[in-house]
XYZ file of C-alpha atoms in Angstrom:
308
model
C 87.816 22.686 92.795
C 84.960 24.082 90.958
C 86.902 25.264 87.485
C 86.331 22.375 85.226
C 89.929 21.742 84.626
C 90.735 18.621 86.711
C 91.690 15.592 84.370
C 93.037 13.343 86.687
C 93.212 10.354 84.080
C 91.223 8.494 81.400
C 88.472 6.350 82.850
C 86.980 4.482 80.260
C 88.498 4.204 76.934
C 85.493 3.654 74.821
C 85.871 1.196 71.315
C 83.358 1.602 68.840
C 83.684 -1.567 66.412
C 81.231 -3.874 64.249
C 81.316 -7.061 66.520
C 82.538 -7.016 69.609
C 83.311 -11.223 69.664
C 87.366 -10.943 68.247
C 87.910 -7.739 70.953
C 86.667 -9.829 73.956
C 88.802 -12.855 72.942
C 91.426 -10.408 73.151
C 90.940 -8.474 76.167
C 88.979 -11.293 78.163
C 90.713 -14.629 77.201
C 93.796 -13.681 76.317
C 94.668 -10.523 78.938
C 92.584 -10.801 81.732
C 90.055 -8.539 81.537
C 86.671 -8.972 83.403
C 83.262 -8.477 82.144
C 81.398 -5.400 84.673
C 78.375 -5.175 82.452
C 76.943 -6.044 79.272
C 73.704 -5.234 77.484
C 71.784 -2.767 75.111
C 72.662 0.662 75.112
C 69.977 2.833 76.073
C 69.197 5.898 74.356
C 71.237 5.237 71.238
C 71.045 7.904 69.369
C 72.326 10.241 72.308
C 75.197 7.868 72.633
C 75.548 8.207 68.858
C 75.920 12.076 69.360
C 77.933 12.604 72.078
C 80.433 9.571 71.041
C 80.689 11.029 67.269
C 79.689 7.834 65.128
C 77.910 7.474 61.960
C 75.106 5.205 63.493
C 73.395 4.414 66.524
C 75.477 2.183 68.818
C 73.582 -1.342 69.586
C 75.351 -3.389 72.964
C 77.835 -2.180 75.080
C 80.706 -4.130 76.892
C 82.225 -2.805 79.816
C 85.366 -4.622 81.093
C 87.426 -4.075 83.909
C 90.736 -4.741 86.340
C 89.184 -4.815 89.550
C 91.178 -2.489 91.613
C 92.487 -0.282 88.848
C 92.188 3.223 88.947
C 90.694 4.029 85.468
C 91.857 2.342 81.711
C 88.848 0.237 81.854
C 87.738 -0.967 78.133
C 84.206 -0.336 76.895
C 83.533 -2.329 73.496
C 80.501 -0.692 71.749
C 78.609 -2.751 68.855
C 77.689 0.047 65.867
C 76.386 -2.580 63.635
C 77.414 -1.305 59.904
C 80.327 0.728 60.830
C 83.003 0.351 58.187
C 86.100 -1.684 58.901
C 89.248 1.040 59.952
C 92.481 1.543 57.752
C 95.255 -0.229 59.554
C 97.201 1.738 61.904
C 100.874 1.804 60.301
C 103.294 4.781 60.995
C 101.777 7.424 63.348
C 101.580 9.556 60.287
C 97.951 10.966 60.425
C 95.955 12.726 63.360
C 94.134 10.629 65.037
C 93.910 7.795 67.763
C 96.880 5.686 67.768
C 97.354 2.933 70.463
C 96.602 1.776 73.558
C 99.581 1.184 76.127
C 99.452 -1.706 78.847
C 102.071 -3.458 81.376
C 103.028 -7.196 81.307
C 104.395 -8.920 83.878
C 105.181 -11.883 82.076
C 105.513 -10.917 78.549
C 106.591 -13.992 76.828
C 103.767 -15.624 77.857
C 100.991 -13.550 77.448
C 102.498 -12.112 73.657
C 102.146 -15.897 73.180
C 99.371 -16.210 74.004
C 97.774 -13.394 72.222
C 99.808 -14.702 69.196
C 97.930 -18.179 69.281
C 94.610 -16.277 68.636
C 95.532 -15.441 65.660
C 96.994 -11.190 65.817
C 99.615 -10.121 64.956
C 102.928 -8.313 66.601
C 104.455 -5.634 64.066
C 107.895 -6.531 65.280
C 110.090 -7.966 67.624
C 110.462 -6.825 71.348
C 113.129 -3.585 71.758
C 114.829 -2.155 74.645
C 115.636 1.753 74.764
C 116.080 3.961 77.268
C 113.190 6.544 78.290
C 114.036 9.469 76.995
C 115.988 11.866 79.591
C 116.389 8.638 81.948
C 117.901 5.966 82.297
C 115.256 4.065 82.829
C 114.939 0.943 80.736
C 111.855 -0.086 78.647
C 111.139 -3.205 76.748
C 108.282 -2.440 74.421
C 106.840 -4.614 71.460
C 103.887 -3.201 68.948
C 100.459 -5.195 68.688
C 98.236 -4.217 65.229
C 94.512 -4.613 66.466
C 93.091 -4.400 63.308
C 89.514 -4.198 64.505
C 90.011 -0.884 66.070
C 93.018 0.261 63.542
C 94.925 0.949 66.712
C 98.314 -0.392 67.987
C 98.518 -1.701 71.771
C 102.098 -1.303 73.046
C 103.160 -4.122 75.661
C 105.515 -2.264 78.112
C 107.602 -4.839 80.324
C 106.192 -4.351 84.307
C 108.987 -3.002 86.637
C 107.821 -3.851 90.375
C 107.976 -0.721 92.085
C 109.030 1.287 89.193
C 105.318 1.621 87.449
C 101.896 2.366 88.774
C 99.016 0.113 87.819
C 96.927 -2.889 89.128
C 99.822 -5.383 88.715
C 101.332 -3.510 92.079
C 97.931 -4.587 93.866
C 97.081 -7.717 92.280
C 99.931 -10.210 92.271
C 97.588 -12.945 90.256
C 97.467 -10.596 87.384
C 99.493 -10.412 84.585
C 97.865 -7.984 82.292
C 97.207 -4.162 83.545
C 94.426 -1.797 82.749
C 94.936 0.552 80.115
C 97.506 2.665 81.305
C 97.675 4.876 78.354
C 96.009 6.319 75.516
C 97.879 7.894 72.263
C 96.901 10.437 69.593
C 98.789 11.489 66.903
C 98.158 15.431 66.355
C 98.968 17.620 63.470
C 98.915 20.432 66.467
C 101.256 19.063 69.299
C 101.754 22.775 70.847
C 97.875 23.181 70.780
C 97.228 20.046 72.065
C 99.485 20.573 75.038
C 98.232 23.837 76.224
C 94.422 21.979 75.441
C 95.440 19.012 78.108
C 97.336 22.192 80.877
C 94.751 24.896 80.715
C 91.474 23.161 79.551
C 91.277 20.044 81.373
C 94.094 20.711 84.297
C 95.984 17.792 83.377
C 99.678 17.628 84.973
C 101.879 17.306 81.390
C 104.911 15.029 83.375
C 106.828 14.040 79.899
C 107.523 16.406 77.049
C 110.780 15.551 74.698
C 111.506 13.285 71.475
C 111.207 9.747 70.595
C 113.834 8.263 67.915
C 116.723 6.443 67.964
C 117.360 3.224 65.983
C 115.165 1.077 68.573
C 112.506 3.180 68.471
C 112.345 3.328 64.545
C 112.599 -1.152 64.448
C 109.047 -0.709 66.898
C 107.314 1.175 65.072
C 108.924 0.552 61.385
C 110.231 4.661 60.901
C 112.474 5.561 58.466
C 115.925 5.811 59.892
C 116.226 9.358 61.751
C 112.715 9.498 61.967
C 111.269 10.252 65.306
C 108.273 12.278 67.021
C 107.831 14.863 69.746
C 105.651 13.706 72.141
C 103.256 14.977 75.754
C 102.335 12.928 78.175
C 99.951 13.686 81.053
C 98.236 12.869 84.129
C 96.016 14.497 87.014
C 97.143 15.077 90.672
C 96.513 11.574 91.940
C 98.497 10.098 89.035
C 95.712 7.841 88.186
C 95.857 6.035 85.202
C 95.110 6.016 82.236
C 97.521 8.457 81.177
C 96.630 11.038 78.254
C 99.290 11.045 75.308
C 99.737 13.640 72.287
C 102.491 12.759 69.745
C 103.365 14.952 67.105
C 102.793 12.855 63.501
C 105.228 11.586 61.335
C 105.374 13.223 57.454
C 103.479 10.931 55.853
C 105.336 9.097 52.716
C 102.036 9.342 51.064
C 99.047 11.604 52.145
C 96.450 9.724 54.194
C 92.524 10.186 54.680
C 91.640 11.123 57.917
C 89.456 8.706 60.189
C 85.858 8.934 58.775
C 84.796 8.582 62.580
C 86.375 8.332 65.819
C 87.823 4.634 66.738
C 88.708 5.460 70.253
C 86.856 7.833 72.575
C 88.895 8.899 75.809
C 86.046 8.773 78.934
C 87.204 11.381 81.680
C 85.175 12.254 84.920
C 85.426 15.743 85.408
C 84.554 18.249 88.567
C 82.549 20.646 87.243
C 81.231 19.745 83.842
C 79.428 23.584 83.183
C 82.176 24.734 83.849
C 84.078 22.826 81.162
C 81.104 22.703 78.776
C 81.745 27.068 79.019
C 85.467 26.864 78.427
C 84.212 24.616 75.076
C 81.379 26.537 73.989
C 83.590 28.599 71.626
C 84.692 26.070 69.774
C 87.911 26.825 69.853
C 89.369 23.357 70.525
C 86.911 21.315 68.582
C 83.153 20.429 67.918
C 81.344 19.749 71.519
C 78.108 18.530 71.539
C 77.645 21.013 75.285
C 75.815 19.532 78.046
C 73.786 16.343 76.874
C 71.373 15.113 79.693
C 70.645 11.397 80.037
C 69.729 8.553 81.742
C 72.909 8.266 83.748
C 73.108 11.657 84.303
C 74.503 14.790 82.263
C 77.461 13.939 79.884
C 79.076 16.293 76.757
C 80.991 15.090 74.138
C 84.243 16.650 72.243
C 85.752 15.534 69.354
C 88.647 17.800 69.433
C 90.966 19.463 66.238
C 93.900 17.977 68.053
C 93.226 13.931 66.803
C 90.946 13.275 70.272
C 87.892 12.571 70.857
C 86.598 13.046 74.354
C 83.714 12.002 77.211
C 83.236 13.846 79.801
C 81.040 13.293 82.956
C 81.004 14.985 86.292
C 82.786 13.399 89.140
């Protein structure tokens, strides 16, 4: 297509974290996830630039569902980096959770429970908004990232993922990414006309069961985007507007989640960036595995892009 603007999905979510050993019990032991590759990172302090972080990243994880389309996990090691704030309300920009499917809930929030985490409240049921399509949704805190992880029920034949191709699993790949923006407008337009994405879902949140999940005050609620490409590939790419914070926040110091998209045409993109209009890119970085740029955006994202 030769524009730059074909986001068809988030790849890799990358975590940046000091220790990787509580994320993999998570992610391996207790949902499934498989270990691709694991070893130094090579050329650390590029990584360090184009990922944003304070210090030069160490190891690298990379775990996988086998015949997913994209929301595969990368845990990065940046010895030193400070513990995050906890997540809370969705009432600062920033990265806010990570969304997966269960096909067995019960058992795998169990499971997940016996390692210690914990859920922030009970499972709800609501209707998606302008549907009638019915969701049962309960709120993980992953305090190592300061991110929530929603666990979305699994609907056969109702939601795309791995669990449609893989019967033995019970856990799917990311299947979405949220950031809370102080610029949902902005950050819409950023995901149509900058990366090509397909925004599918744009309307309001709120309602009593969505204020129990994620502990609102009642008639609190938030606007939100959602997005994919043209092959609907997961992960999806979500912008919700924040809350008004009770009491003002600091912003993250550095970014806790970085979004990894292939693109088509990454000059392209790098051009449409160069401005600066929609954040601080680092432009075309060449490395070992090949030319990357990095974009930690003014709408609460921070971005990867390679070339497809």
């Amino acid at each position: 297509m030769g524009d730059g603007k074909v986001f068809d999905g988030i790849d890799i979510v990358v975590l940046p974290v000091a220790g990787t050993g509580p994320l993999l019990d998570l992610y391996v032991d207790a949902m499934g996830f498989e270990v691709v590759e694991k070893g130094p990172v090579r050329e650390p302090a590029v990584w360090q630039r184009l990922w944003g972080l304070p210090m030069p990243p160490a190891e690298s994880v990379l775990l996988g569902k086998p015949g997913s389309k994209g929301g595969w996990i990368r845990l990065v090691d940046v010895p030193g980096l400070p513990r995050p704030d906890a997540a809370g309300v969705p009432d600062r920009p920033g990265p806010y959770a990570l969304d997966f499917y269960l096909r067995h809930p019960d058992a795998t929030e169990d499971a997940i429970g016996g390692q210690g985490w914990t859920f922030v409240s009970d499972p709800v049921d609501y209707l998606l908004p302008g549907t009638e399509y019915p969701v049962r949704e309960r709120l993980l805190d992953q305090t190592h990232s300061g991110l929530r992880h929603a666990f979305v029920q699994y609907r056969e034949g109702r939601t795309r993922c791995v669990l449609g191709e893989r019967p033995e699993v019970d856990v799917s790949e990311v299947n979405a990414v949220v950031f809370a923006t102080a610029d949902l407008p902005g950050a819409r337009a950023f995901v149509a006309d900058v990366l090509g994405g397909r925004v599918y879902f744009d309307g309001r949140f709120d309602g009593p069961a969505v204020e129990r999940l994620l502990g609102l005050a009642p008639g609190d609620g938030f606007d939100a985007v959602i997005a994919r490409g043209p092959a609907s590939r997961n992960a999806r790419l979500e912008f919700l507007q924040h809350v008004a914070p009770a009491a003002p926040r600091p912003p993250h110091a550095c970014p806790r989640v970085v979004a990894g998209c292939a693109m088509d045409d990454l000059g392209a993109l790098a051009a449409r960036l160069a401005a600066g209009d929609h954040g601080v890119s680092t432009g075309v970085v060449e490395t070992a595995e090949g030319p990357q740029l990095g974009l930690r955006s003014r709408y609460g994202a921070s971005f990867h892009f390679w070339e497809r």
